N, CA, C and O of each residue as an XYZ file, in Angstrom:
592
protein
N      20.038     -5.595      1.125
C      21.074     -4.734      1.595
C      22.369     -5.621      1.579
O      22.372     -6.760      2.046
N      23.453     -5.036      1.022
C      24.609     -5.913      0.835
C      25.630     -5.584      1.868
O      26.338     -6.483      2.323
N      25.753     -4.317      2.276
C      26.722     -3.903      3.295
C      26.167     -2.888      4.234
O      25.093     -2.337      3.990
N      26.873     -2.623      5.311
C      26.518     -1.520      6.246
C      25.520     -2.029      7.277
O      25.342     -3.231      7.471
N      24.890     -1.083      7.919
C      23.921     -1.288      8.987
C      22.828     -2.248      8.642
O      22.377     -3.013      9.494
N      22.382     -2.224      7.379
C      21.246     -3.051      6.940
C      21.640     -4.244      6.183
O      20.802     -4.817      5.486
N      22.841     -4.661      6.262
C      23.401     -5.856      5.538
C      22.502     -7.044      5.731
O      21.980     -7.257      6.825
N      22.314     -7.814      4.702
C      21.668     -9.083      4.748
C      20.144     -8.911      4.925
O      19.443     -9.902      5.128
N      19.680     -7.817      4.859
C      18.186     -7.550      4.998
C      17.616     -7.657      3.573
O      18.207     -7.215      2.587
N      16.451     -8.264      3.540
C      15.694     -8.416      2.250
C      14.441     -7.518      2.228
O      13.830     -7.238      3.260
N      14.095     -7.091      1.036
C      12.954     -6.203      0.951
C      12.035     -6.843     -0.186
O      12.557     -7.250     -1.224
N      10.830     -6.915     -0.002
C       9.889     -7.326     -1.006
C       9.013     -6.197     -1.390
O       8.762     -5.283     -0.605
N       8.550     -6.258     -2.585
C       7.626     -5.220     -3.160
C       6.638     -5.835     -4.084
O       6.955     -6.766     -4.825
N       5.435     -5.321     -4.049
C       4.422     -5.699     -5.017
C       4.549     -4.694     -6.201
O       4.650     -3.481     -6.015
N       4.539     -5.262     -7.393
C       4.638     -4.341     -8.638
C       3.388     -4.635     -9.405
O       3.161     -5.771     -9.821
N       2.521     -3.567     -9.610
C       1.333     -3.849    -10.377
C       1.620     -3.733    -11.942
O       2.067     -2.687    -12.411
N       1.371     -4.739    -12.652
C       1.544     -4.745    -14.103
C       0.200     -4.612    -14.792
O       0.187     -4.332    -15.991
N      -0.935     -4.791    -14.123
C      -2.280     -4.649    -14.580
C      -3.053     -4.055    -13.495
O      -2.896     -4.440    -12.337
N      -3.876     -3.141    -13.807
C      -4.687     -2.531    -12.753
C      -6.053     -2.169    -13.191
O      -6.143     -1.598    -14.278
N      -7.077     -2.398    -12.551
C      -8.446     -1.936    -12.870
C      -8.524     -0.404    -12.766
O      -9.445      0.228    -13.284
N      -7.534      0.164    -12.084
C      -7.536      1.652    -11.907
C      -7.144      2.360    -13.239
O      -7.305      3.575    -13.357
N      -6.645      1.619    -14.211
C      -6.351      2.208    -15.506
C      -4.890      2.132    -15.847
O      -4.099      1.618    -15.056
N      -4.500      2.642    -17.033
C      -3.147      2.493    -17.567
C      -2.101      3.241    -16.757
O      -0.949      2.813    -16.686
N      -2.500      4.381    -16.132
C      -1.533      5.145    -15.341
C      -0.883      4.213    -14.247
O       0.335      4.240    -14.072
N      -1.649      3.447    -13.566
C      -1.031      2.555    -12.575
C      -0.291      1.459    -13.221
O       0.739      1.048    -12.686
N      -0.714      0.952    -14.310
C       0.091     -0.073    -14.988
C       1.426      0.494    -15.408
O       2.447     -0.172    -15.242
N       1.457      1.705    -15.948
C       2.703      2.340    -16.363
C       3.613      2.577    -15.147
O       4.833      2.497    -15.295
N       3.081      2.859    -13.971
C       3.937      3.041    -12.821
C       4.715      1.732    -12.526
O       5.903      1.752    -12.202
N       4.007      0.619    -12.651
C       4.678     -0.629    -12.452
C       5.714     -0.958    -13.444
O       6.782     -1.431    -13.058
N       5.480     -0.742    -14.711
C       6.398     -0.942    -15.785
C       7.601      0.015    -15.573
O       8.738     -0.395    -15.805
N       7.382      1.263    -15.144
C       8.434      2.259    -14.925
C       9.376      1.721    -13.852
O      10.599      1.799    -13.969
N       8.759      1.167    -12.796
C       9.467      0.741    -11.596
C      10.345     -0.447    -12.102
O      11.547     -0.476    -11.836
N       9.775     -1.366    -12.788
C      10.640     -2.520    -13.248
C      11.730     -2.038    -14.152
O      12.831     -2.583    -14.082
N      11.515     -1.061    -14.997
C      12.523     -0.516    -15.873
C      13.646      0.139    -15.052
O      14.828      0.025    -15.374
N      13.226      0.829    -13.979
C      14.238      1.463    -13.056
C      15.096      0.405    -12.344
O      16.310      0.533    -12.187
N      14.350     -0.686    -11.909
C      15.158     -1.775    -11.300
C      16.125     -2.304    -12.175
O      17.274     -2.442    -11.757
N      15.799     -2.654    -13.450
C      16.692     -3.258    -14.415
C      17.826     -2.249    -14.777
O      18.977     -2.665    -14.908
N      17.519     -0.922    -14.942
C      18.625      0.039    -15.157
C      19.515      0.088    -14.069
O      20.720      0.107    -14.319
N      19.094      0.112    -12.810
C      19.931      0.166    -11.694
C      20.812     -1.113    -11.528
O      22.019     -1.035    -11.298
N      20.150     -2.277    -11.656
C      20.840     -3.490    -11.476
C      21.890     -3.766    -12.632
O      22.954     -4.341    -12.403
N      21.542     -3.347    -13.807
C      22.432     -3.621    -14.995
C      23.152     -2.442    -15.512
O      23.651     -2.466    -16.637
N      23.236     -1.313    -14.666
C      23.979     -0.157    -14.826
C      23.721      0.400    -16.296
O      24.651      0.554    -17.088
N      22.447      0.681    -16.596
C      22.101      1.326    -17.923
C      21.474      2.688    -17.654
O      20.573      2.852    -16.832
N      21.989      3.617    -18.370
C      21.444      4.990    -18.242
C      20.237      5.119    -18.955
O      20.116      4.521    -20.024
N      19.241      5.884    -18.468
C      17.864      6.097    -19.140
C      17.946      6.491    -20.568
O      17.134      6.054    -21.384
N      18.958      7.350    -20.912
C      19.053      7.836    -22.330
C      19.704      6.894    -23.260
O      19.749      7.166    -24.460
N      20.223      5.783    -22.780
C      21.008      4.780    -23.561
C      19.928      3.921    -24.248
O      19.240      3.111    -23.627
N      19.827      4.147    -25.548
C      18.950      3.326    -26.421
C      19.605      2.406    -27.378
O      19.055      2.025    -28.411
N      20.841      2.046    -26.990
C      21.636      1.258    -27.810
C      21.094     -0.226    -27.875
O      20.424     -0.592    -26.909
N      21.290     -1.045    -28.816
C      20.800     -2.445    -28.838
C      21.206     -3.193    -27.532
O      20.341     -3.857    -26.961
N      22.437     -3.129    -27.039
C      22.662     -3.911    -25.798
C      21.771     -3.356    -24.588
O      21.282     -4.143    -23.777
N      21.589     -2.063    -24.500
C      20.848     -1.524    -23.423
C      19.335     -1.953    -23.593
O      18.708     -2.390    -22.629
N      18.812     -1.827    -24.742
C      17.464     -2.369    -25.069
C      17.315     -3.709    -24.663
O      16.326     -4.015    -23.997
N      18.240     -4.633    -25.000
C      18.137     -6.174    -24.664
C      18.284     -6.178    -23.221
O      17.556     -6.977    -22.632
N      19.133     -5.400    -22.458
C      19.330     -5.572    -20.999
C      18.066     -5.101    -20.251
O      17.936     -5.421    -19.070
N      17.132     -4.363    -20.869
C      15.909     -3.948    -20.165
C      14.760     -4.970    -20.352
O      13.661     -4.802    -19.823
N      15.086     -6.117    -21.185
C      14.013     -7.017    -21.402
C      14.116     -8.181    -20.457
O      15.212     -8.597    -20.081
N      12.943     -8.721    -20.061
C      12.895     -9.964    -19.134
C      12.263    -11.034    -19.937
O      11.270    -10.828    -20.634
N      12.876    -12.225    -19.824
C      12.334    -13.388    -20.384
C      11.227    -13.919    -19.447
O      10.296    -14.588    -19.893
N      11.349    -13.605    -18.124
C      10.390    -14.033    -17.116
C      10.416    -13.093    -15.931
O      11.462    -12.510    -15.646
N       9.346    -12.926    -15.253
C       9.345    -12.052    -14.062
C      10.223    -12.636    -12.971
O      10.655    -11.891    -12.090
N      10.509    -13.934    -12.984
C      11.351    -14.586    -12.029
C      12.747    -14.017    -12.076
O      13.476    -14.198    -11.101
N      13.186    -13.345    -13.122
C      14.490    -12.720    -13.151
C      14.581    -11.530    -12.104
O      15.670    -11.071    -11.761
N      13.513    -11.113    -11.674
C      13.462    -10.074    -10.565
C      13.777    -10.611     -9.148
O      14.177     -9.886     -8.237
N      13.558    -11.972     -9.033
C      13.805    -12.596     -7.713
C      15.278    -12.509     -7.372
O      16.110    -13.037     -8.110
N      15.632    -11.842     -6.247
C      17.036    -11.727     -5.841
C      17.870    -10.718     -6.559
O      19.080    -10.653     -6.342
N      17.262     -9.923     -7.413
C      18.020     -8.915     -8.251
C      18.546     -7.868     -7.238
O      17.833     -7.429     -6.336
N      19.857     -7.484     -7.438
C      20.459     -6.480     -6.652
C      20.506     -5.187     -7.371
O      21.023     -5.109     -8.485
N      19.943     -4.096     -6.724
C      19.954     -2.754     -7.321
C      19.969     -1.759     -6.085
O      19.708     -2.111     -4.935
N      20.297     -0.516     -6.458
C      20.299      0.583     -5.491
C      18.797      1.060     -5.433
O      18.086      1.088     -6.438
N      18.370      1.432     -4.174
C      16.999      1.826     -4.054
C      16.854      2.774     -2.869
O      17.628      2.741     -1.912
N      15.866      3.592     -2.968
C      15.401      4.510     -1.907
C      14.438      3.675     -1.096
O      13.459      3.176     -1.649
N      14.675      3.500      0.203
C      13.806      2.660      0.996
C      13.176      3.498      2.030
O      13.858      4.406      2.506
N      11.911      3.314      2.464
C      11.270      3.987      3.475
C      10.465      2.965      4.314
O      10.346      1.817      3.886
N       9.940      3.311      5.421
C       9.036      2.432      6.132
C       7.656      3.039      6.225
O       7.498      4.256      6.315
N       6.666      2.182      6.204
C       5.252      2.522      6.272
C       4.683      1.527      7.265
O       5.296      0.505      7.575
N       3.443      1.865      7.779
C       2.712      0.940      8.573
C       1.932     -0.027      7.750
O       1.342      0.331      6.730
N       1.928     -1.286      8.203
C       1.216     -2.247      7.424
C      -0.204     -2.339      7.961
O      -0.581     -1.526      8.805
N      -1.010     -3.301      7.507
C      -2.391     -3.346      7.854
C      -2.622     -3.619      9.365
O      -3.709     -3.405      9.902
N      -1.557     -4.096     10.007
C      -1.605     -4.360     11.498
C      -0.968     -3.259     12.301
O      -0.728     -3.403     13.500
N      -0.684     -2.112     11.607
C       0.020     -1.060     12.272
C       1.466     -1.319     12.606
O       2.042     -0.623     13.442
N       2.043     -2.273     11.992
C       3.478     -2.648     12.228
C       4.308     -1.982     11.066
O       3.825     -1.868      9.939
N       5.554     -1.553     11.378
C       6.387     -0.967     10.292
C       6.816     -1.988      9.344
O       7.112     -3.120      9.724
N       6.861     -1.616      8.082
C       7.430     -2.475      7.017
C       8.285     -1.665      6.070
O       8.055     -0.472      5.874
N       9.231     -2.292      5.506
C      10.106     -1.586      4.506
C       9.443     -1.508      3.215
O       8.810     -2.475      2.791
N       9.551     -0.365      2.526
C       8.918     -0.193      1.216
C       9.910      0.446      0.226
O      10.520      1.464      0.554
N      10.083     -0.133     -0.983
C      10.942      0.459     -1.947
C      10.284      1.574     -2.572
O       9.275      1.380     -3.250
N      10.788      2.785     -2.397
C      10.137      3.965     -2.982
C      10.620      4.295     -4.448
O       9.859      4.824     -5.259
N      11.863      3.971     -4.732
C      12.376      4.208     -6.050
C      13.631      3.557     -6.301
O      14.493      3.584     -5.423
N      13.861      2.908     -7.522
C      15.110      2.470     -7.917
C      16.054      3.593     -8.259
O      15.649      4.502     -8.982
N      17.297      3.594     -7.784
C      18.219      4.602     -8.033
C      19.106      4.148     -9.261
O      19.739      3.093     -9.220
N      19.121      4.944    -10.295
C      19.727      4.543    -11.634
C      21.053      5.231    -11.718
O      21.405      6.068    -10.886
N      21.792      4.858    -12.756
C      23.276      5.415    -12.907
C      23.302      6.839    -13.047
O      24.376      7.410    -12.859
N      22.139      7.594    -13.391
C      22.330      9.040    -13.486
C      22.422      9.637    -12.107
O      22.860     10.782    -12.008
N      22.059      8.988    -11.058
C      22.121      9.611     -9.749
C      23.575      9.808     -9.310
O      24.415      8.935     -9.528
N      23.858     10.908     -8.716
C      25.345     11.245     -8.388
C      26.033     10.243     -7.425
O      27.259     10.131     -7.415
N      25.226      9.519     -6.616
C      25.894      8.597     -5.693
C      25.708      7.137     -6.158
O      26.112      6.234     -5.426
N      25.131      6.868     -7.310
C      24.892      5.512     -7.726
C      26.173      4.659     -7.780
O      26.218      3.579     -7.192
N      27.217      5.142     -8.485
C      28.428      4.402     -8.620
C      29.076      4.033     -7.262
O      29.552      2.911     -7.089
N      29.091      4.969     -6.317
C      29.637      4.574     -5.058
C      28.714      3.555     -4.287
O      29.225      2.632     -3.653
N      27.488      3.713     -4.342
C      26.602      2.741     -3.695
C      26.671      1.438     -4.352
O      26.679      0.436     -3.636
N      26.718      1.329     -5.544
C      26.606      0.059     -6.371
C      27.924     -0.618     -6.468
O      27.996     -1.841     -6.350
N      29.008      0.150     -6.685
C      30.384     -0.368     -6.970
C      31.413     -0.005     -5.958
O      32.490     -0.600     -5.933
N      31.118      0.968     -5.107
C      32.074      1.437     -4.103
C      33.144      2.350     -4.687
O      34.292      2.334     -4.241
N      32.762      3.157     -5.701
C      33.635      4.010     -6.337
C      32.928      5.298     -6.844
O      31.708      5.399     -6.711
N      33.637      6.253     -7.403
C      33.014      7.411     -7.868
C      32.585      7.447     -9.342
O      31.850      8.349     -9.744
N      33.030      6.485    -10.145
C      32.593      6.489    -11.538
C      32.345      4.907    -11.913
O      33.132      4.040    -11.533
N      31.275      4.639    -12.630
C      31.091      3.245    -12.978
C      31.972      2.608    -13.982
O      31.696      2.635    -15.181
N      33.051      2.025    -13.493
C      34.055      1.371    -14.473
C      34.206     -0.127    -14.183
O      35.317     -0.635    -14.038
N      33.077     -0.814    -14.103
C      33.179     -2.175    -13.731
C      32.879     -2.355    -12.290
O      32.316     -1.479    -11.633
N      33.257     -3.492    -11.802
C      32.999     -3.822    -10.358
C      34.388     -3.887     -9.622
O      34.998     -4.955     -9.574
N      34.860     -2.803     -9.080
C      36.108     -2.755     -8.334
C      36.029     -3.389     -6.969
O      34.948     -3.598     -6.419
N      37.151     -3.681     -6.450
C      37.159     -4.195     -5.003
C      36.750     -3.127     -4.039
O      36.910     -1.940     -4.322
N      36.235     -3.511     -2.928
C      35.751     -2.479     -1.872
C      36.845     -1.582     -1.398
O      36.531     -0.508     -0.885
N      38.091     -1.915     -1.519
C      39.252     -1.149     -1.134
C      39.356      0.141     -1.941
O      40.110      1.043     -1.574
N      38.622      0.234     -3.013
C      38.654      1.482     -3.805
C      37.580      2.484     -3.505
O      37.326      3.389     -4.299
N      36.936      2.330     -2.349
C      35.887      3.226     -1.969
C      36.457      4.676     -1.773
O      37.543      4.864     -1.224
N      35.636      5.731     -2.268
C      36.095      7.096     -2.254
C      34.953      7.868     -1.571
O      33.787      7.509     -1.735
N      35.257      8.863     -0.853
C      34.236      9.745     -0.232
C      33.511      9.073      0.975
O      34.119      8.441      1.838
N      32.167      9.260      0.964
C      31.282      8.714      2.041
C      31.368      7.205      1.946
O      31.556      6.621      0.879
N      31.222      6.611      3.104
C      31.091      5.090      3.130
C      29.784      4.731      2.575
O      28.842      5.524      2.578
N      29.710      3.436      2.057
C      28.400      2.944      1.563
C      27.350      2.969      2.677
O      26.186      3.272      2.415
N      27.732      2.666      3.870
C      26.701      2.710      4.995
C      26.155      4.186      5.162
O      24.952      4.372      5.346
N      27.022      5.190      5.097
C      26.576      6.563      5.158
C      25.563      6.850      3.976
O      24.469      7.378      4.177
N      25.961      6.506      2.875
C      25.157      6.756      1.689
C      23.812      6.082      1.729
O      22.792      6.653      1.342
N      23.832      4.765      2.242
C      22.641      4.029      2.413
C      21.724      4.654      3.336
O      20.518      4.664      3.090
N      22.250      5.226      4.480
C      21.367      5.901      5.480
C      20.767      7.190      4.879
O      19.688      7.616      5.293
N      21.434      7.789      3.941
C      20.813      8.929      3.268
C      19.625      8.522      2.433
O      18.656      9.274      2.329
N      19.677      7.366      1.846
C      18.590      6.869      0.961
C      17.419      6.275      1.788
O      16.331      6.061      1.253
N      17.647      6.018      3.065
C      16.602      5.404      3.914
C      15.786      6.611      4.560
O      16.363      7.509      5.173
N      14.474      6.573      4.391
C      13.643      7.558      4.991
C      13.024      7.008      6.227
O      12.562      5.868      6.176
N      12.963      7.684      7.319
C      12.323      7.192      8.552
C      10.811      7.201      8.306
O      10.372      7.871      7.371
N       9.977      6.482      9.106
C       8.529      6.462      8.953
C       7.976      7.820      8.900
O       8.491      8.715      9.570
N       6.899      8.041      8.101
C       6.100      9.245      8.029
C       6.800     10.393      7.238
O       6.187     11.448      7.076
N       8.014     10.238      6.755
C       8.612     11.360      6.108
C       8.697     11.101      4.537
O       9.121     11.971      3.775
N       8.289      9.916      4.125
C       8.370      9.609      2.774
C       7.076      9.899      2.036
O       6.018      9.611      2.596
N       7.070     10.451      0.814
C       5.813     10.686      0.086
C       5.234      9.387     -0.356
O       5.906      8.356     -0.399
N       3.964      9.456     -0.687
C       3.189      8.232     -1.194
C       3.863      7.896     -2.512
O       4.300      8.786     -3.241
N       3.945      6.615     -2.812
C       4.700      6.170     -4.136
C       4.106      6.811     -5.281
O       4.871      7.152     -6.183
N       2.781      7.051     -5.407
C       2.246      7.627     -6.558
C       2.721      9.090     -6.821
O       2.748      9.571     -7.953
N       3.090      9.754     -5.708
C       3.598     11.133     -5.854
C       4.986     11.276     -6.472
O       5.367     12.319     -7.004
N       5.761     10.101     -6.365
C       7.189     10.257     -6.706
C       7.705      9.476     -7.930
O       8.888      9.498     -8.268
N       6.767      8.800     -8.558
C       7.205      7.923     -9.727
C       7.784      8.773    -10.781
O       8.728      8.290    -11.407
N       7.385      9.946    -11.081
C       7.911     10.691    -12.199
C       8.956     11.639    -11.796
O       9.365     12.447    -12.629
N       9.441     11.625    -10.579
C      10.482     12.641    -10.139
C      11.740     11.724     -9.891
O      11.656     10.629     -9.335
N      12.938     12.286    -10.364
C      14.222     11.689    -10.104
C      14.684     12.118     -8.708
O      14.758     13.309     -8.409
N      15.000     11.113     -7.842
C      15.415     11.513     -6.462
C      16.802     12.116     -6.621
O      17.645     11.650     -7.388
N      16.991     13.213     -5.825
C      18.254     13.886     -5.763
C      18.767     13.899     -4.399
O      19.846     14.436     -4.150
């Protein structure tokens, strides 16, 4: 989290790239990485241009360490019944609030200063993306749905 109530908080997530459960689980991991890259690098899903194609490629999985992107976050109980943050979905440029959350503006036109924020504050928008415990669907239920 970069700003607002949850500033300076870090979130970790396991991403399955291979699964004995079959290709459906593998594809969920690949789709999640694609969403992270599209969010972090401001690429729309329908953009198949050579620069967008190249921006979706990773030379190494280490490129995901410390990557900044917009995400829907929820909490779940861990194995010790303690709450933990879980990334439910990467929010991509198609989402109506992406530009304001990522850049602090209403349209993605580069990286403007924070003084150009319009509408809801980033903290308000971040709180809308955060789901309290027990209200978020299981990750497997939402991978193919665009969050609105």
